[in-house]
Coordinates of C-alpha atoms in Angstrom, one line a residue:
Chain D
M1 CA 109.2 69.1 84.1
P2 CA 107.3 65.9 85.0
E3 CA 108.6 62.7 83.6
W4 CA 107.0 61.7 80.2
N5 CA 104.7 58.8 80.9
K6 CA 103.5 58.1 77.4
P7 CA 105.1 55.8 74.8
L8 CA 108.2 57.1 73.1
P9 CA 109.2 56.5 69.5
T10 CA 112.1 54.1 68.5
I11 CA 114.3 56.2 66.2
V12 CA 116.4 54.5 63.5
G13 CA 118.4 55.8 60.5
E14 CA 115.4 56.2 58.1
T15 CA 113.4 58.1 60.6
K16 CA 116.1 60.1 62.4
P17 CA 115.8 63.3 60.2
Y18 CA 112.1 63.5 61.1
W19 CA 112.7 63.3 64.9
D20 CA 115.7 65.7 64.7
A21 CA 113.4 68.2 63.0
C22 CA 110.6 67.7 65.5
R23 CA 113.1 68.6 68.3
Q24 CA 113.7 71.9 66.4
G25 CA 109.9 72.5 66.1
R26 CA 109.7 71.6 62.4
L27 CA 107.4 69.0 60.8
L28 CA 109.0 67.1 57.9
I29 CA 107.4 64.8 55.4
Q30 CA 109.0 63.0 52.4
K31 CA 108.7 63.7 48.7
C32 CA 110.1 61.4 46.0
D33 CA 112.4 63.0 43.5
K34 CA 111.5 60.4 40.8
C35 CA 107.7 60.4 41.0
S36 CA 107.0 63.6 43.0
E37 CA 104.7 61.8 45.4
F38 CA 104.5 62.8 49.1
Q39 CA 104.5 60.0 51.7
F40 CA 103.8 59.6 55.4
Y41 CA 105.0 58.0 57.7
P42 CA 108.7 58.4 56.7
R43 CA 110.5 55.5 55.3
G44 CA 113.7 54.6 53.4
I45 CA 111.9 53.7 50.1
C46 CA 109.3 55.6 48.0
S47 CA 106.3 53.4 48.6
N48 CA 104.8 54.5 45.2
C49 CA 107.7 53.9 42.7
W50 CA 110.1 52.1 45.0
S51 CA 113.0 54.5 44.2
N52 CA 115.3 55.7 47.0
D53 CA 115.5 59.2 45.7
I54 CA 113.6 60.6 48.7
Q55 CA 113.8 64.2 49.8
W56 CA 112.8 65.6 53.2
V57 CA 110.5 68.7 52.8
Q58 CA 109.1 70.9 55.5
A59 CA 105.4 70.7 55.8
S60 CA 103.4 73.8 56.3
G61 CA 102.1 72.3 59.6
K62 CA 98.6 73.2 58.6
G63 CA 95.8 70.7 57.9
T64 CA 92.3 69.7 58.7
V65 CA 90.8 67.0 60.9
W66 CA 89.9 64.1 58.6
T67 CA 88.4 62.1 61.4
F68 CA 88.7 61.7 65.2
T69 CA 87.4 59.9 68.2
V70 CA 87.2 61.0 71.9
T71 CA 88.7 58.0 73.7
Y72 CA 87.5 57.3 77.2
Q73 CA 89.1 53.9 77.7
N74 CA 92.7 52.9 77.1
R75 CA 94.7 50.9 79.6
T76 CA 98.1 52.2 78.2
Q77 CA 100.0 54.3 80.7
G78 CA 99.7 58.0 79.9
F79 CA 96.4 57.5 78.2
N80 CA 94.4 56.0 81.1
E81 CA 93.4 59.3 82.8
G82 CA 90.5 61.1 81.3
P83 CA 89.3 61.5 77.7
Y84 CA 91.7 62.5 74.9
V85 CA 91.2 63.1 71.2
L86 CA 92.8 60.7 68.8
A87 CA 92.6 62.0 65.2
L88 CA 93.8 61.6 61.6
V89 CA 94.8 65.0 60.3
E90 CA 95.1 65.6 56.6
L91 CA 98.0 67.9 56.0
E92 CA 97.9 70.6 53.3
E93 CA 100.3 68.5 51.3
G94 CA 97.7 65.8 51.1
V95 CA 99.0 63.1 53.5
K96 CA 97.2 62.0 56.6
M97 CA 98.9 61.4 60.0
F98 CA 97.7 60.2 63.4
T99 CA 97.9 62.7 66.2
N100 CA 96.1 64.1 69.2
I101 CA 94.1 67.3 69.1
V102 CA 95.3 69.4 72.0
E103 CA 94.6 72.8 73.5
C104 CA 91.0 72.3 72.8
E105 CA 87.9 70.9 74.6
P106 CA 87.3 67.3 73.2
G107 CA 83.7 68.3 72.6
A108 CA 84.7 71.1 70.3
V109 CA 86.6 69.0 67.8
E110 CA 84.8 68.3 64.5
I111 CA 85.7 66.8 61.1
G112 CA 87.0 69.5 58.7
M113 CA 88.3 71.7 61.5
P114 CA 91.5 73.6 60.6
V115 CA 94.4 72.7 62.8
E116 CA 98.1 73.5 63.0
V117 CA 101.1 71.6 64.4
T118 CA 102.5 72.2 67.9
F119 CA 105.3 70.2 69.6
A120 CA 105.6 68.8 73.1
R121 CA 109.0 68.1 74.5
A122 CA 109.1 64.5 75.9
N123 CA 112.8 64.5 76.8
D124 CA 116.2 65.8 75.5
R125 CA 116.0 63.6 72.4
V126 CA 112.3 63.6 71.5
S127 CA 109.6 66.2 70.8
I128 CA 106.3 64.9 69.6
P129 CA 104.1 66.7 67.1
Y130 CA 100.4 67.4 68.1
F131 CA 97.8 69.5 66.5
K132 CA 95.7 72.4 67.9
P133 CA 93.0 74.5 66.5
A134 CA 94.4 76.9 63.8
S135 CA 95.1 80.4 65.0
Chain Z
M1 CA 94.0 29.7 36.3
A2 CA 92.5 26.3 37.1
D3 CA 88.9 26.4 38.2
V4 CA 89.0 25.5 41.9
N5 CA 85.3 26.0 42.5
R6 CA 84.2 22.9 44.4
G7 CA 87.8 21.8 44.6
A8 CA 87.4 21.2 48.4
A9 CA 84.7 21.0 50.9
I10 CA 84.2 21.6 54.6
V11 CA 83.4 18.1 56.0
G12 CA 83.9 18.5 59.8
I13 CA 83.4 21.2 62.3
H14 CA 83.6 21.7 66.1
E15 CA 83.1 24.8 68.3
H16 CA 84.5 24.5 71.8
I17 CA 81.5 25.6 73.7
T18 CA 83.6 27.2 76.5
R19 CA 83.6 31.0 76.9
Y20 CA 85.9 30.8 79.9
A21 CA 88.5 28.1 80.3
P22 CA 91.2 29.2 82.8
D23 CA 92.0 25.6 83.6
K24 CA 93.1 24.7 80.0
S25 CA 95.9 25.5 77.7
E26 CA 95.3 27.0 74.2
L27 CA 96.9 23.9 72.6
Q28 CA 94.6 21.7 74.6
L29 CA 91.5 23.6 73.3
Q30 CA 92.8 23.3 69.8
G31 CA 93.6 19.6 70.2
E32 CA 90.1 18.8 71.7
S33 CA 88.5 20.8 68.8
I34 CA 90.5 19.0 66.1
I35 CA 89.6 15.6 67.6
K36 CA 85.9 16.4 67.7
A37 CA 85.9 18.0 64.2
L38 CA 87.5 14.9 62.7
D39 CA 85.0 12.8 64.5
D40 CA 82.2 15.0 63.1
A41 CA 83.7 14.3 59.6
G42 CA 84.2 10.6 60.1
L43 CA 87.9 11.0 59.5
T44 CA 91.0 10.3 61.7
K45 CA 94.4 11.8 62.5
K46 CA 96.0 9.8 59.7
D47 CA 93.8 11.4 57.1
V48 CA 95.1 14.9 57.9
D49 CA 98.1 16.2 55.8
G50 CA 97.6 20.0 56.1
L51 CA 97.6 22.1 59.2
L52 CA 96.5 25.8 59.3
T53 CA 96.4 27.9 62.4
A54 CA 97.0 31.4 63.7
S55 CA 97.5 32.6 67.3
M56 CA 97.7 35.8 69.2
S57 CA 100.0 34.3 71.8
I58 CA 101.7 31.0 70.8
R59 CA 105.0 31.6 69.0
N60 CA 105.3 29.6 65.7
S61 CA 101.9 28.2 66.5
G62 CA 101.7 25.8 63.6
L63 CA 104.9 24.2 64.7
A64 CA 103.8 24.1 68.4
L65 CA 100.5 22.5 67.5
A66 CA 102.1 19.8 65.2
D67 CA 104.4 19.0 68.1
Y68 CA 101.6 18.9 70.7
L69 CA 99.5 16.5 68.6
D70 CA 102.5 14.6 67.1
M71 CA 101.4 15.4 63.5
S72 CA 103.7 15.5 60.4
P73 CA 101.6 17.5 57.9
K74 CA 102.8 18.0 54.3
M75 CA 101.6 21.6 54.5
V76 CA 101.7 24.1 57.4
D77 CA 100.2 27.6 57.1
N78 CA 100.6 30.1 59.8
T79 CA 99.1 33.1 58.0
T80 CA 98.2 35.7 60.6
V81 CA 96.4 38.7 59.4
G82 CA 94.2 39.4 62.4
G83 CA 90.8 38.1 63.2
G84 CA 90.0 37.2 59.6
S85 CA 93.0 34.9 59.2
F86 CA 90.8 31.8 59.0
E87 CA 89.1 32.9 55.8
F88 CA 92.6 33.2 54.3
H89 CA 93.3 29.7 55.7
L90 CA 90.3 28.3 54.0
S91 CA 91.4 29.9 50.7
H92 CA 94.8 28.4 51.1
A93 CA 93.5 25.0 52.0
L94 CA 91.3 25.1 48.9
N95 CA 94.4 25.8 46.7
A96 CA 96.5 23.1 48.3
I97 CA 93.7 20.5 48.0
A98 CA 92.6 21.5 44.5
S99 CA 96.2 21.4 43.3
G100 CA 96.6 17.8 44.6
R101 CA 99.3 18.7 47.2
I102 CA 97.2 17.5 50.1
N103 CA 93.9 15.7 50.6
C104 CA 92.7 16.9 54.0
A105 CA 93.4 20.1 56.0
V106 CA 92.6 21.1 59.5
I107 CA 92.1 24.8 60.4
T108 CA 92.1 25.5 64.1
Y109 CA 92.2 28.4 66.6
S110 CA 91.8 29.0 70.3
T111 CA 92.6 31.6 72.9
L112 CA 92.3 32.4 76.5
A113 CA 91.8 36.1 76.0
K114 CA 89.1 36.3 78.7
S115 CA 90.8 34.3 81.5
G116 CA 94.1 35.9 80.6
G117 CA 92.6 39.3 81.1
V118 CA 93.6 40.6 77.7
S119 CA 92.3 44.1 76.9
V120 CA 91.7 43.2 73.2
G121 CA 90.1 46.5 72.2
T122 CA 91.2 49.0 74.8
G123 CA 94.7 47.9 75.7
G124 CA 96.5 50.4 73.5
V125 CA 100.1 49.6 72.8
S126 CA 100.2 47.2 75.8
R127 CA 97.7 44.9 74.1
F128 CA 100.5 43.4 72.1
G129 CA 102.9 43.4 75.1
H130 CA 105.6 45.2 73.2
P131 CA 108.4 46.4 75.4
Q132 CA 109.4 49.0 72.8
L133 CA 107.6 50.5 69.7
D134 CA 108.7 49.4 66.3
P135 CA 110.5 52.3 64.4
S136 CA 107.5 52.3 62.0
P137 CA 104.6 52.4 61.8
D138 CA 104.3 52.1 65.6
S139 CA 106.5 55.1 66.3
F140 CA 104.1 57.3 64.3
E141 CA 100.9 55.9 65.7
E142 CA 101.1 54.5 69.2
L143 CA 102.4 57.8 70.6
Y144 CA 98.9 59.1 70.2
G145 CA 97.0 56.4 72.2
L146 CA 95.6 54.2 69.5
T147 CA 93.3 51.5 70.6
T148 CA 91.5 49.0 68.4
V149 CA 88.1 50.5 69.4
G150 CA 89.5 54.0 68.6
L151 CA 90.6 53.0 65.1
Y152 CA 87.1 51.7 64.3
A153 CA 85.5 54.6 66.0
M154 CA 87.3 57.0 63.7
I155 CA 85.8 55.2 60.7
A156 CA 82.4 55.3 62.3
Q157 CA 82.7 59.1 63.0
R158 CA 83.5 59.8 59.4
H159 CA 80.8 57.5 58.1
M160 CA 78.3 59.5 60.2
H161 CA 79.8 62.8 58.9
L162 CA 79.7 61.8 55.2
Y163 CA 76.5 59.7 55.0
G164 CA 74.4 60.8 58.0
T165 CA 74.6 57.3 59.6
T166 CA 73.2 57.5 63.1
S167 CA 74.1 55.8 66.5
E168 CA 70.6 54.2 66.3
Q169 CA 71.5 52.6 63.0
L170 CA 74.7 51.2 64.4
A171 CA 72.7 50.0 67.4
E172 CA 70.4 48.0 65.1
V173 CA 73.3 45.7 64.4
A174 CA 74.0 45.0 68.1
V175 CA 70.2 44.5 68.8
T176 CA 70.0 42.0 65.9
M177 CA 73.0 40.1 67.0
R178 CA 71.5 39.8 70.5
K179 CA 68.2 38.6 69.1
H180 CA 70.1 35.8 67.3
A181 CA 72.1 35.0 70.4
G182 CA 68.9 34.4 72.2
M183 CA 68.4 31.4 70.0
N184 CA 72.0 30.1 70.7
P185 CA 72.3 28.3 74.0
E186 CA 76.1 28.7 73.9
A187 CA 76.1 32.5 73.4
L188 CA 77.7 34.6 76.1
F189 CA 74.9 37.2 76.3
R190 CA 71.3 36.1 75.5
N191 CA 68.9 38.6 77.1
P192 CA 67.2 40.9 74.6
I193 CA 68.4 44.5 74.3
T194 CA 67.0 47.6 72.6
V195 CA 68.4 50.4 70.5
E196 CA 68.0 52.6 73.5
D197 CA 70.1 50.2 75.7
V198 CA 72.9 50.4 73.2
V199 CA 73.0 54.2 72.7
R200 CA 72.7 54.7 76.5
S201 CA 75.6 52.4 77.3
R202 CA 78.8 54.2 78.1
V203 CA 81.0 55.7 75.4
I204 CA 84.3 53.8 75.0
S205 CA 85.6 55.8 72.1
S206 CA 83.1 58.2 70.4
P207 CA 80.9 57.5 68.7
L208 CA 81.1 53.8 69.7
H209 CA 79.4 52.7 72.9
L210 CA 80.2 49.7 75.0
M211 CA 77.4 47.7 73.3
D212 CA 78.8 48.7 69.8
C213 CA 81.8 46.6 70.8
C214 CA 82.2 42.8 70.6
V215 CA 82.5 40.7 73.8
I216 CA 85.8 39.2 75.0
T217 CA 85.7 35.4 75.6
D218 CA 87.9 32.3 75.7
G219 CA 87.2 29.8 73.0
G220 CA 88.3 27.6 70.2
G221 CA 87.3 25.5 67.3
A222 CA 88.3 23.5 64.2
V223 CA 87.3 23.0 60.6
V224 CA 88.2 20.0 58.5
V225 CA 88.5 20.6 54.8
A226 CA 88.7 17.6 52.4
S227 CA 89.1 16.8 48.7
P228 CA 85.9 16.0 46.8
E229 CA 87.0 12.3 46.7
L230 CA 87.6 12.1 50.5
A231 CA 84.4 14.2 51.1
K232 CA 82.3 11.5 49.4
N233 CA 82.8 9.1 52.3
C234 CA 82.3 11.7 55.1
R235 CA 79.4 11.7 57.5
H236 CA 77.8 15.0 56.4
K237 CA 77.1 16.2 52.9
P238 CA 80.0 18.3 51.6
V239 CA 79.8 22.1 52.2
W240 CA 81.7 23.2 49.1
V241 CA 84.1 26.0 48.9
L242 CA 82.7 27.8 45.9
G243 CA 84.9 30.9 45.9
A244 CA 87.6 32.8 47.8
G245 CA 89.2 36.2 47.7
E246 CA 91.9 37.8 49.8
A247 CA 92.9 41.5 50.2
V248 CA 94.6 44.0 52.4
A249 CA 94.0 47.7 52.9
H250 CA 96.2 50.2 54.6
Q251 CA 97.0 53.9 54.7
G252 CA 98.7 53.9 51.4
A253 CA 101.5 56.3 52.5
G254 CA 98.9 58.6 54.1
K255 CA 96.9 59.0 50.9
R256 CA 94.4 56.2 50.8
D257 CA 90.7 56.7 51.6
L258 CA 90.2 54.3 54.4
M259 CA 86.5 54.5 54.2
Y260 CA 86.8 51.8 51.5
I261 CA 87.8 48.6 53.2
A262 CA 89.5 45.4 52.0
A263 CA 86.1 43.8 51.4
K264 CA 85.9 45.9 48.3
Q265 CA 88.8 44.1 46.7
S266 CA 88.3 40.6 48.2
H267 CA 84.7 40.0 47.2
E268 CA 85.1 40.3 43.5
P269 CA 87.4 37.3 43.0
A270 CA 85.2 35.3 45.4
F271 CA 82.0 36.0 43.5
A272 CA 83.7 35.4 40.2
M273 CA 85.1 32.1 41.2
A274 CA 81.8 31.0 42.7
G275 CA 79.8 32.1 39.7
V276 CA 77.1 33.5 41.9
T277 CA 75.6 37.0 42.5
H278 CA 74.6 38.8 45.6
K279 CA 71.0 37.7 45.1
D280 CA 72.1 34.1 45.4
I281 CA 73.4 34.5 49.0
D282 CA 71.0 33.0 51.5
M283 CA 72.8 34.2 54.6
A284 CA 76.1 35.9 55.5
M285 CA 78.6 35.7 58.4
I286 CA 80.1 39.2 58.6
Y287 CA 82.9 39.8 61.1
D288 CA 81.4 42.0 63.7
S289 CA 84.2 43.3 65.9
F290 CA 82.1 46.5 66.2
T291 CA 78.7 47.5 64.8
I292 CA 80.4 49.8 62.2
T293 CA 82.4 46.8 60.9
V294 CA 79.2 45.2 59.7
I295 CA 77.9 48.4 58.0
E296 CA 81.1 49.1 56.2
T297 CA 81.6 45.4 55.2
L298 CA 78.1 45.1 53.8
E299 CA 78.6 48.2 51.7
D300 CA 82.0 47.2 50.3
L301 CA 80.9 43.6 49.7
G302 CA 78.4 45.3 47.4
F303 CA 75.2 44.3 49.2
C304 CA 74.2 48.0 49.2
E305 CA 75.7 51.3 47.9
K306 CA 78.4 53.1 49.8
G307 CA 76.9 55.1 52.6
E308 CA 73.6 53.1 52.7
G309 CA 74.8 50.5 55.2
G310 CA 73.0 52.2 58.0
Q311 CA 69.6 52.0 56.3
F312 CA 70.4 48.5 55.0
V313 CA 70.8 47.0 58.5
S314 CA 67.5 48.6 59.7
N315 CA 64.0 47.3 59.5
G316 CA 64.8 43.7 60.2
R317 CA 66.7 43.1 56.9
I318 CA 69.6 41.4 58.6
Q319 CA 67.5 39.4 61.1
L320 CA 66.5 35.8 60.8
G321 CA 63.4 35.9 58.6
G322 CA 64.8 39.0 56.9
E323 CA 66.2 39.4 53.4
L324 CA 69.8 38.7 54.4
P325 CA 70.2 37.1 57.8
I326 CA 73.6 37.8 59.3
N327 CA 75.5 36.2 62.1
T328 CA 72.8 33.8 63.1
D329 CA 74.8 32.5 66.1
G330 CA 74.8 36.0 67.7
G331 CA 78.1 37.1 66.3
G332 CA 81.1 38.6 68.1
L333 CA 78.8 41.2 69.6
S334 CA 76.8 38.7 71.7
S335 CA 78.0 35.1 71.2
N336 CA 81.8 34.9 71.4
H337 CA 84.8 36.8 70.4
P338 CA 87.9 35.0 71.5
G339 CA 90.4 37.6 70.3
M340 CA 90.0 36.5 66.7
R341 CA 86.6 35.3 65.4
G342 CA 87.1 34.4 61.8
L343 CA 87.0 30.6 62.4
F344 CA 83.5 30.9 64.0
L345 CA 82.1 32.5 60.8
L346 CA 82.9 29.2 59.0
L347 CA 81.4 27.1 61.7
E348 CA 78.0 28.8 61.8
A349 CA 77.8 29.0 57.9
T350 CA 78.5 25.3 57.8
R351 CA 75.8 24.6 60.4
Q352 CA 73.3 26.6 58.4
L353 CA 74.2 24.9 55.1
R354 CA 73.8 21.5 56.8
H355 CA 70.3 22.6 58.0
Q356 CA 71.3 21.7 61.5
F357 CA 68.6 23.9 63.0
E358 CA 65.8 22.6 60.8
G359 CA 62.4 23.1 62.5
T360 CA 63.7 26.0 64.8
P361 CA 63.7 29.7 64.3
R362 CA 67.5 29.8 64.0
Q363 CA 67.5 27.9 60.7
V364 CA 67.7 30.0 57.5
P365 CA 65.1 28.4 55.3
D366 CA 66.3 26.7 52.1
C367 CA 69.9 27.8 52.9
K368 CA 72.1 26.7 49.9
I369 CA 74.7 29.5 49.6
A370 CA 76.4 31.4 52.4
L371 CA 79.1 34.1 52.4
C372 CA 81.7 34.6 55.1
H373 CA 83.8 37.7 55.3
G374 CA 86.5 38.0 57.9
T375 CA 88.2 41.3 58.8
G376 CA 91.5 41.4 60.7
G377 CA 93.5 44.3 62.0
A378 CA 91.8 47.7 62.2
L379 CA 89.8 49.6 59.7
G380 CA 91.3 52.9 60.6
S381 CA 94.9 51.9 60.0
R382 CA 95.6 48.6 58.2
H383 CA 93.5 45.5 57.9
S384 CA 92.9 42.3 55.9
G385 CA 89.7 41.1 54.3
G386 CA 89.0 37.5 53.3
T387 CA 85.8 36.5 51.5
V388 CA 84.7 32.9 51.1
I389 CA 81.5 31.6 49.5
L390 CA 80.2 28.2 50.6
G391 CA 77.4 26.1 49.1
V392 CA 75.7 22.8 49.2
D393 CA 74.3 20.7 46.3

């Protein structure tokens, strides 16, 4: 396997369950036990009611493209060769997350397109969630 | 709340005309700008008791600048919320002066983004020089190749999808800025361009083309803000700060509709404090990092309905001679964008309110009230919005 040349996440206590699940091929989001709100990205406090009664729940992994851009110029290593699709995907649970749309021609991506999660193994510790057209 | 309308005035300005200054330090550019802005006001170093600045590269920049110029201000403000930081600074200077804490503030900025080779819009994570991503939000964003252009492009894409905005309408903004730049001898790019030139320039991050993006320059400048009493004895008539409003907008835990930008929240307090309406605004300085920024900002400031920004900027409405002239210096798209451009909005609005270009096409006729709106950060993720309304007697 070639060495992963893109940025890697920094994993700390409040985000470790998310990255542990990614490694197992599961996408987790958070739900507050007090106010029942979902949130993304993961954090140690409910951003809505500020309680710390946060539960990890498995997302369905399905969503739609909320918006996207085909990026042709980025000087960051790993993103400086050829166009890629940066997107905001709205999950079925109602939260949006940044991702790349993969396994798809950039020109075929459109807003509202159904997508599903897929994981790429970066190294022994980290797998990164991406989205591909829904099967 | 105390009424701070006209509690302070801009009395001195200076724009460092350089667009490329590899032989100077950022602090030197700031120092030279402050000296000339104080001279423009008819004030001196000893009058200044407030120092406000933001920097992309100088650590603790307020402290560094006070040291460099041997100043001992009673108030230092290093608020850094991206390119629009300087509208926040003016808001803070107004409060500090109106409350009697200080009498005279200097707001300054400079950068060597061009000569330093900074990829402001397309550098991705490396644009900030981070050795390692922060646990959040970076670790949930930068993995995917975010760029500043890309974050604005995603908003442009959805704007087109929801409202039918076209690349040609976005291009109208760039064409207008270039037309204005043609009247500004200091502007980086002055040759006229067409809508076709813009939509045929290469795509950086779809749907934004190269000419939908602001330029990258070096540069600097300074603004002197004074109490009404001090302003009486200055060289120029006071340019009053009539109103100010500040806001931030972000992803709201993944649930916020980022099509509505911080301008929606920041403009209301500014208009309320100023006691004016949109019809009273003679010209506007709208942060133009990208063409879409202007369209979104005009909508959320309330100059037109949501989704109608593309039509609003067409047919010459935002040109000199139009209903609402915007960025009469040529804007970030053509004149200068030294990493952060918020300070330069204040400079050109002041020049217009002083009628500095009287008798030339660059002057907005009968210009009495101007609005400046600074945007910092990125529309697609998190950003700031600072609205200030300025006026003359």
